[in-house]
Amino acid sequence: MAGLSLLHDQPNYRHSRPTKVVEYMAHGVPVITTPTPLAADMVEQHGCGLVVPYEDPRAAAEAIRRLGDDAILRHTAAQRGREAALTHFNWPDKAAEFTQWLETWVREDAGTRRAGDAARTRRPRLRPATGSPSPGPRPRSGRVG
């Protein structure tokens, strides 16, 4: 009936896009989320569900009831979410752009290292699991597309 993403107001959630929200949308499931910025923006912009206040179980329960009782709202939100996921968050459509961003970050990171103090040497950053160099700096906003 609805996919829930009821995160707390924590700093580590403010710049992330919950994967589960995009997955609910892709599967045509209406979303109920708390107002973490990127999740709330997606739900409100695409009209694919409802946003409820943080730490408010009554509001979450009411949103579930509302979607359960209102077939038109439920089906409209589901359809809009699916369309938005396919249009804006579809990996095959965004892979080339994402790869270009990664390559840009690697080039920028390499340029920063070359431009640094020549007397100071840096060791390459390593990934713990593989020992291969990291892809460079991470995006600041978490927005992809």
JSON list of C-alpha atoms in Angstrom, two decimals:
[
{"chain": "A", "resi": 1, "resn": "MET", "atom": "CA", "xyz": [0.00, 0.00, 0.00]},
{"chain": "A", "resi": 2, "resn": "ALA", "atom": "CA", "xyz": [2.84, 2.45, 0.84]},
{"chain": "A", "resi": 3, "resn": "GLY", "atom": "CA", "xyz": [6.60, 2.48, 1.21]},
{"chain": "A", "resi": 4, "resn": "LEU", "atom": "CA", "xyz": [7.87, 4.04, 4.43]},
{"chain": "A", "resi": 5, "resn": "SER", "atom": "CA", "xyz": [11.06, 6.06, 4.85]},
{"chain": "A", "resi": 6, "resn": "LEU", "atom": "CA", "xyz": [10.63, 7.49, 8.33]},
{"chain": "A", "resi": 7, "resn": "LEU", "atom": "CA", "xyz": [14.13, 8.74, 9.08]},
{"chain": "A", "resi": 8, "resn": "HIS", "atom": "CA", "xyz": [15.02, 10.87, 12.09]},
{"chain": "A", "resi": 9, "resn": "ASP", "atom": "CA", "xyz": [16.37, 14.41, 11.77]},
{"chain": "A", "resi": 10, "resn": "GLN", "atom": "CA", "xyz": [20.06, 13.51, 11.79]},
{"chain": "A", "resi": 11, "resn": "PRO", "atom": "CA", "xyz": [22.92, 15.38, 10.09]},
{"chain": "A", "resi": 12, "resn": "ASN", "atom": "CA", "xyz": [24.00, 12.31, 8.09]},
{"chain": "A", "resi": 13, "resn": "TYR", "atom": "CA", "xyz": [20.53, 12.11, 6.46]},
{"chain": "A", "resi": 14, "resn": "ARG", "atom": "CA", "xyz": [20.35, 15.74, 5.35]},
{"chain": "A", "resi": 15, "resn": "HIS", "atom": "CA", "xyz": [22.49, 15.28, 2.24]},
{"chain": "A", "resi": 16, "resn": "SER", "atom": "CA", "xyz": [21.52, 11.77, 1.24]},
{"chain": "A", "resi": 17, "resn": "ARG", "atom": "CA", "xyz": [18.84, 10.45, -1.04]},
{"chain": "A", "resi": 18, "resn": "PRO", "atom": "CA", "xyz": [17.37, 7.33, 0.56]},
{"chain": "A", "resi": 19, "resn": "THR", "atom": "CA", "xyz": [17.65, 4.53, -1.98]},
{"chain": "A", "resi": 20, "resn": "LYS", "atom": "CA", "xyz": [14.46, 2.99, -0.67]},
{"chain": "A", "resi": 21, "resn": "VAL", "atom": "CA", "xyz": [12.46, 6.06, -1.76]},
{"chain": "A", "resi": 22, "resn": "VAL", "atom": "CA", "xyz": [13.69, 5.74, -5.35]},
{"chain": "A", "resi": 23, "resn": "GLU", "atom": "CA", "xyz": [13.05, 1.98, -5.24]},
{"chain": "A", "resi": 24, "resn": "TYR", "atom": "CA", "xyz": [9.49, 2.49, -3.99]},
{"chain": "A", "resi": 25, "resn": "MET", "atom": "CA", "xyz": [8.94, 4.98, -6.79]},
{"chain": "A", "resi": 26, "resn": "ALA", "atom": "CA", "xyz": [10.39, 2.64, -9.41]},
{"chain": "A", "resi": 27, "resn": "HIS", "atom": "CA", "xyz": [8.06, -0.14, -8.27]},
{"chain": "A", "resi": 28, "resn": "GLY", "atom": "CA", "xyz": [5.02, 2.14, -8.36]},
{"chain": "A", "resi": 29, "resn": "VAL", "atom": "CA", "xyz": [4.58, 2.23, -4.59]},
{"chain": "A", "resi": 30, "resn": "PRO", "atom": "CA", "xyz": [3.42, 5.51, -3.01]},
{"chain": "A", "resi": 31, "resn": "VAL", "atom": "CA", "xyz": [5.97, 6.93, -0.55]},
{"chain": "A", "resi": 32, "resn": "ILE", "atom": "CA", "xyz": [5.51, 8.21, 2.99]},
{"chain": "A", "resi": 33, "resn": "THR", "atom": "CA", "xyz": [8.63, 9.98, 4.20]},
{"chain": "A", "resi": 34, "resn": "THR", "atom": "CA", "xyz": [9.84, 12.37, 6.85]},
{"chain": "A", "resi": 35, "resn": "PRO", "atom": "CA", "xyz": [11.10, 15.79, 5.71]},
{"chain": "A", "resi": 36, "resn": "THR", "atom": "CA", "xyz": [14.73, 14.86, 5.08]},
{"chain": "A", "resi": 37, "resn": "PRO", "atom": "CA", "xyz": [15.55, 17.39, 2.36]},
{"chain": "A", "resi": 38, "resn": "LEU", "atom": "CA", "xyz": [16.23, 15.20, -0.68]},
{"chain": "A", "resi": 39, "resn": "ALA", "atom": "CA", "xyz": [13.50, 12.64, 0.07]},
{"chain": "A", "resi": 40, "resn": "ALA", "atom": "CA", "xyz": [10.88, 15.31, 0.76]},
{"chain": "A", "resi": 41, "resn": "ASP", "atom": "CA", "xyz": [11.91, 17.20, -2.38]},
{"chain": "A", "resi": 42, "resn": "MET", "atom": "CA", "xyz": [11.47, 14.07, -4.51]},
{"chain": "A", "resi": 43, "resn": "VAL", "atom": "CA", "xyz": [8.09, 13.19, -3.03]},
{"chain": "A", "resi": 44, "resn": "GLU", "atom": "CA", "xyz": [6.74, 16.74, -3.23]},
{"chain": "A", "resi": 45, "resn": "GLN", "atom": "CA", "xyz": [8.20, 17.59, -6.64]},
{"chain": "A", "resi": 46, "resn": "HIS", "atom": "CA", "xyz": [6.88, 14.42, -8.27]},
{"chain": "A", "resi": 47, "resn": "GLY", "atom": "CA", "xyz": [3.65, 14.07, -6.28]},
{"chain": "A", "resi": 48, "resn": "CYS", "atom": "CA", "xyz": [4.43, 10.46, -5.44]},
{"chain": "A", "resi": 49, "resn": "GLY", "atom": "CA", "xyz": [3.41, 10.33, -1.79]},
{"chain": "A", "resi": 50, "resn": "LEU", "atom": "CA", "xyz": [3.14, 12.17, 1.49]},
{"chain": "A", "resi": 51, "resn": "VAL", "atom": "CA", "xyz": [5.61, 13.88, 3.84]},
{"chain": "A", "resi": 52, "resn": "VAL", "atom": "CA", "xyz": [5.00, 13.58, 7.59]},
{"chain": "A", "resi": 53, "resn": "PRO", "atom": "CA", "xyz": [6.77, 15.34, 10.49]},
{"chain": "A", "resi": 54, "resn": "TYR", "atom": "CA", "xyz": [9.75, 13.77, 12.21]},
{"chain": "A", "resi": 55, "resn": "GLU", "atom": "CA", "xyz": [9.03, 11.50, 15.15]},
{"chain": "A", "resi": 56, "resn": "ASP", "atom": "CA", "xyz": [5.25, 11.70, 14.73]},
{"chain": "A", "resi": 57, "resn": "PRO", "atom": "CA", "xyz": [3.81, 8.16, 14.63]},
{"chain": "A", "resi": 58, "resn": "ARG", "atom": "CA", "xyz": [0.24, 9.49, 14.58]},
{"chain": "A", "resi": 59, "resn": "ALA", "atom": "CA", "xyz": [0.93, 11.49, 11.43]},
{"chain": "A", "resi": 60, "resn": "ALA", "atom": "CA", "xyz": [2.57, 8.45, 9.82]},
{"chain": "A", "resi": 61, "resn": "ALA", "atom": "CA", "xyz": [-0.43, 6.28, 10.73]},
{"chain": "A", "resi": 62, "resn": "GLU", "atom": "CA", "xyz": [-2.81, 8.92, 9.36]},
{"chain": "A", "resi": 63, "resn": "ALA", "atom": "CA", "xyz": [-0.83, 9.06, 6.09]},
{"chain": "A", "resi": 64, "resn": "ILE", "atom": "CA", "xyz": [-1.06, 5.27, 5.77]},
{"chain": "A", "resi": 65, "resn": "ARG", "atom": "CA", "xyz": [-4.81, 5.41, 6.40]},
{"chain": "A", "resi": 66, "resn": "ARG", "atom": "CA", "xyz": [-5.23, 8.27, 3.94]},
{"chain": "A", "resi": 67, "resn": "LEU", "atom": "CA", "xyz": [-3.50, 6.33, 1.16]},
{"chain": "A", "resi": 68, "resn": "GLY", "atom": "CA", "xyz": [-5.48, 3.22, 2.07]},
{"chain": "A", "resi": 69, "resn": "ASP", "atom": "CA", "xyz": [-8.79, 5.06, 1.98]},
{"chain": "A", "resi": 70, "resn": "ASP", "atom": "CA", "xyz": [-8.16, 7.17, -1.12]},
{"chain": "A", "resi": 71, "resn": "ALA", "atom": "CA", "xyz": [-7.66, 4.91, -4.14]},
{"chain": "A", "resi": 72, "resn": "ILE", "atom": "CA", "xyz": [-7.29, 7.84, -6.53]},
{"chain": "A", "resi": 73, "resn": "LEU", "atom": "CA", "xyz": [-4.53, 9.46, -4.43]},
{"chain": "A", "resi": 74, "resn": "ARG", "atom": "CA", "xyz": [-2.81, 6.07, -3.97]},
{"chain": "A", "resi": 75, "resn": "HIS", "atom": "CA", "xyz": [-2.86, 5.18, -7.68]},
{"chain": "A", "resi": 76, "resn": "THR", "atom": "CA", "xyz": [-1.93, 8.69, -8.82]},
{"chain": "A", "resi": 77, "resn": "ALA", "atom": "CA", "xyz": [1.04, 8.83, -6.43]},
{"chain": "A", "resi": 78, "resn": "ALA", "atom": "CA", "xyz": [2.15, 5.34, -7.52]},
{"chain": "A", "resi": 79, "resn": "GLN", "atom": "CA", "xyz": [1.96, 6.24, -11.21]},
{"chain": "A", "resi": 80, "resn": "ARG", "atom": "CA", "xyz": [3.74, 9.58, -10.77]},
{"chain": "A", "resi": 81, "resn": "GLY", "atom": "CA", "xyz": [6.49, 7.93, -8.73]},
{"chain": "A", "resi": 82, "resn": "ARG", "atom": "CA", "xyz": [7.07, 5.25, -11.35]},
{"chain": "A", "resi": 83, "resn": "GLU", "atom": "CA", "xyz": [7.21, 7.81, -14.16]},
{"chain": "A", "resi": 84, "resn": "ALA", "atom": "CA", "xyz": [9.63, 10.02, -12.18]},
{"chain": "A", "resi": 85, "resn": "ALA", "atom": "CA", "xyz": [11.90, 7.09, -11.33]},
{"chain": "A", "resi": 86, "resn": "LEU", "atom": "CA", "xyz": [12.12, 6.02, -14.96]},
{"chain": "A", "resi": 87, "resn": "THR", "atom": "CA", "xyz": [12.64, 9.58, -16.18]},
{"chain": "A", "resi": 88, "resn": "HIS", "atom": "CA", "xyz": [14.96, 11.06, -13.53]},
{"chain": "A", "resi": 89, "resn": "PHE", "atom": "CA", "xyz": [16.54, 8.24, -11.51]},
{"chain": "A", "resi": 90, "resn": "ASN", "atom": "CA", "xyz": [17.10, 5.47, -14.05]},
{"chain": "A", "resi": 91, "resn": "TRP", "atom": "CA", "xyz": [20.65, 4.09, -13.87]},
{"chain": "A", "resi": 92, "resn": "PRO", "atom": "CA", "xyz": [21.02, 3.23, -17.59]},
{"chain": "A", "resi": 93, "resn": "ASP", "atom": "CA", "xyz": [20.02, 6.78, -18.46]},
{"chain": "A", "resi": 94, "resn": "LYS", "atom": "CA", "xyz": [22.32, 8.37, -15.85]},
{"chain": "A", "resi": 95, "resn": "ALA", "atom": "CA", "xyz": [25.34, 6.03, -15.97]},
{"chain": "A", "resi": 96, "resn": "ALA", "atom": "CA", "xyz": [27.32, 8.01, -18.56]},
{"chain": "A", "resi": 97, "resn": "GLU", "atom": "CA", "xyz": [26.79, 11.28, -16.67]},
{"chain": "A", "resi": 98, "resn": "PHE", "atom": "CA", "xyz": [27.77, 9.66, -13.36]},
{"chain": "A", "resi": 99, "resn": "THR", "atom": "CA", "xyz": [30.90, 8.14, -14.94]},
{"chain": "A", "resi": 100, "resn": "GLN", "atom": "CA", "xyz": [31.88, 11.56, -16.29]},
{"chain": "A", "resi": 101, "resn": "TRP", "atom": "CA", "xyz": [31.53, 13.05, -12.79]},
{"chain": "A", "resi": 102, "resn": "LEU", "atom": "CA", "xyz": [33.77, 10.32, -11.36]},
{"chain": "A", "resi": 103, "resn": "GLU", "atom": "CA", "xyz": [36.39, 10.92, -14.04]},
{"chain": "A", "resi": 104, "resn": "THR", "atom": "CA", "xyz": [36.27, 14.67, -13.41]},
{"chain": "A", "resi": 105, "resn": "TRP", "atom": "CA", "xyz": [36.78, 14.15, -9.67]},
{"chain": "A", "resi": 106, "resn": "VAL", "atom": "CA", "xyz": [39.76, 11.90, -10.34]},
{"chain": "A", "resi": 107, "resn": "ARG", "atom": "CA", "xyz": [41.32, 14.51, -12.64]},
{"chain": "A", "resi": 108, "resn": "GLU", "atom": "CA", "xyz": [40.64, 17.31, -10.12]},
{"chain": "A", "resi": 109, "resn": "ASP", "atom": "CA", "xyz": [42.10, 15.23, -7.32]},
{"chain": "A", "resi": 110, "resn": "ALA", "atom": "CA", "xyz": [45.21, 14.46, -9.39]},
{"chain": "A", "resi": 111, "resn": "GLY", "atom": "CA", "xyz": [45.58, 18.16, -10.25]},
{"chain": "A", "resi": 112, "resn": "THR", "atom": "CA", "xyz": [45.28, 19.12, -6.59]},
{"chain": "A", "resi": 113, "resn": "ARG", "atom": "CA", "xyz": [48.02, 16.67, -5.70]},
{"chain": "A", "resi": 114, "resn": "ARG", "atom": "CA", "xyz": [50.33, 18.01, -8.45]},
{"chain": "A", "resi": 115, "resn": "ALA", "atom": "CA", "xyz": [49.66, 21.62, -7.44]},
{"chain": "A", "resi": 116, "resn": "GLY", "atom": "CA", "xyz": [50.45, 20.92, -3.79]},
{"chain": "A", "resi": 117, "resn": "ASP", "atom": "CA", "xyz": [53.71, 21.62, -2.03]},
{"chain": "A", "resi": 118, "resn": "ALA", "atom": "CA", "xyz": [56.42, 19.66, -3.89]},
{"chain": "A", "resi": 119, "resn": "ALA", "atom": "CA", "xyz": [58.32, 19.09, -0.67]},
{"chain": "A", "resi": 120, "resn": "ARG", "atom": "CA", "xyz": [55.35, 17.28, 0.82]},
{"chain": "A", "resi": 121, "resn": "THR", "atom": "CA", "xyz": [54.62, 13.83, -0.52]},
{"chain": "A", "resi": 122, "resn": "ARG", "atom": "CA", "xyz": [51.27, 12.15, -0.31]},
{"chain": "A", "resi": 123, "resn": "ARG", "atom": "CA", "xyz": [50.48, 8.51, -0.24]},
{"chain": "A", "resi": 124, "resn": "PRO", "atom": "CA", "xyz": [47.61, 7.41, -2.48]},
{"chain": "A", "resi": 125, "resn": "ARG", "atom": "CA", "xyz": [44.35, 6.86, -0.67]},
{"chain": "A", "resi": 126, "resn": "LEU", "atom": "CA", "xyz": [43.48, 3.21, -0.58]},
{"chain": "A", "resi": 127, "resn": "ARG", "atom": "CA", "xyz": [40.20, 1.38, -0.37]},
{"chain": "A", "resi": 128, "resn": "PRO", "atom": "CA", "xyz": [40.37, -0.97, 2.60]},
{"chain": "A", "resi": 129, "resn": "ALA", "atom": "CA", "xyz": [38.89, -3.98, 0.80]},
{"chain": "A", "resi": 130, "resn": "THR", "atom": "CA", "xyz": [40.86, -3.94, -2.46]},
{"chain": "A", "resi": 131, "resn": "GLY", "atom": "CA", "xyz": [43.89, -1.74, -1.93]},
{"chain": "A", "resi": 132, "resn": "SER", "atom": "CA", "xyz": [43.14, 0.17, -5.15]},
{"chain": "A", "resi": 133, "resn": "PRO", "atom": "CA", "xyz": [43.14, 3.99, -5.24]},
{"chain": "A", "resi": 134, "resn": "SER", "atom": "CA", "xyz": [39.90, 5.77, -4.36]},
{"chain": "A", "resi": 135, "resn": "PRO", "atom": "CA", "xyz": [37.95, 7.54, -7.12]},
{"chain": "A", "resi": 136, "resn": "GLY", "atom": "CA", "xyz": [38.57, 11.04, -5.74]},
{"chain": "A", "resi": 137, "resn": "PRO", "atom": "CA", "xyz": [36.49, 13.49, -3.74]},
{"chain": "A", "resi": 138, "resn": "ARG", "atom": "CA", "xyz": [32.84, 12.74, -3.14]},
{"chain": "A", "resi": 139, "resn": "PRO", "atom": "CA", "xyz": [30.01, 15.00, -4.23]},
{"chain": "A", "resi": 140, "resn": "ARG", "atom": "CA", "xyz": [28.98, 17.60, -1.68]},
{"chain": "A", "resi": 141, "resn": "SER", "atom": "CA", "xyz": [25.24, 17.70, -2.24]},
{"chain": "A", "resi": 142, "resn": "GLY", "atom": "CA", "xyz": [24.30, 14.12, -3.03]},
{"chain": "A", "resi": 143, "resn": "ARG", "atom": "CA", "xyz": [22.22, 15.26, -6.00]},
{"chain": "A", "resi": 144, "resn": "VAL", "atom": "CA", "xyz": [22.57, 13.18, -9.15]},
{"chain": "A", "resi": 145, "resn": "GLY", "atom": "CA", "xyz": [20.51, 14.56, -11.96]}
]
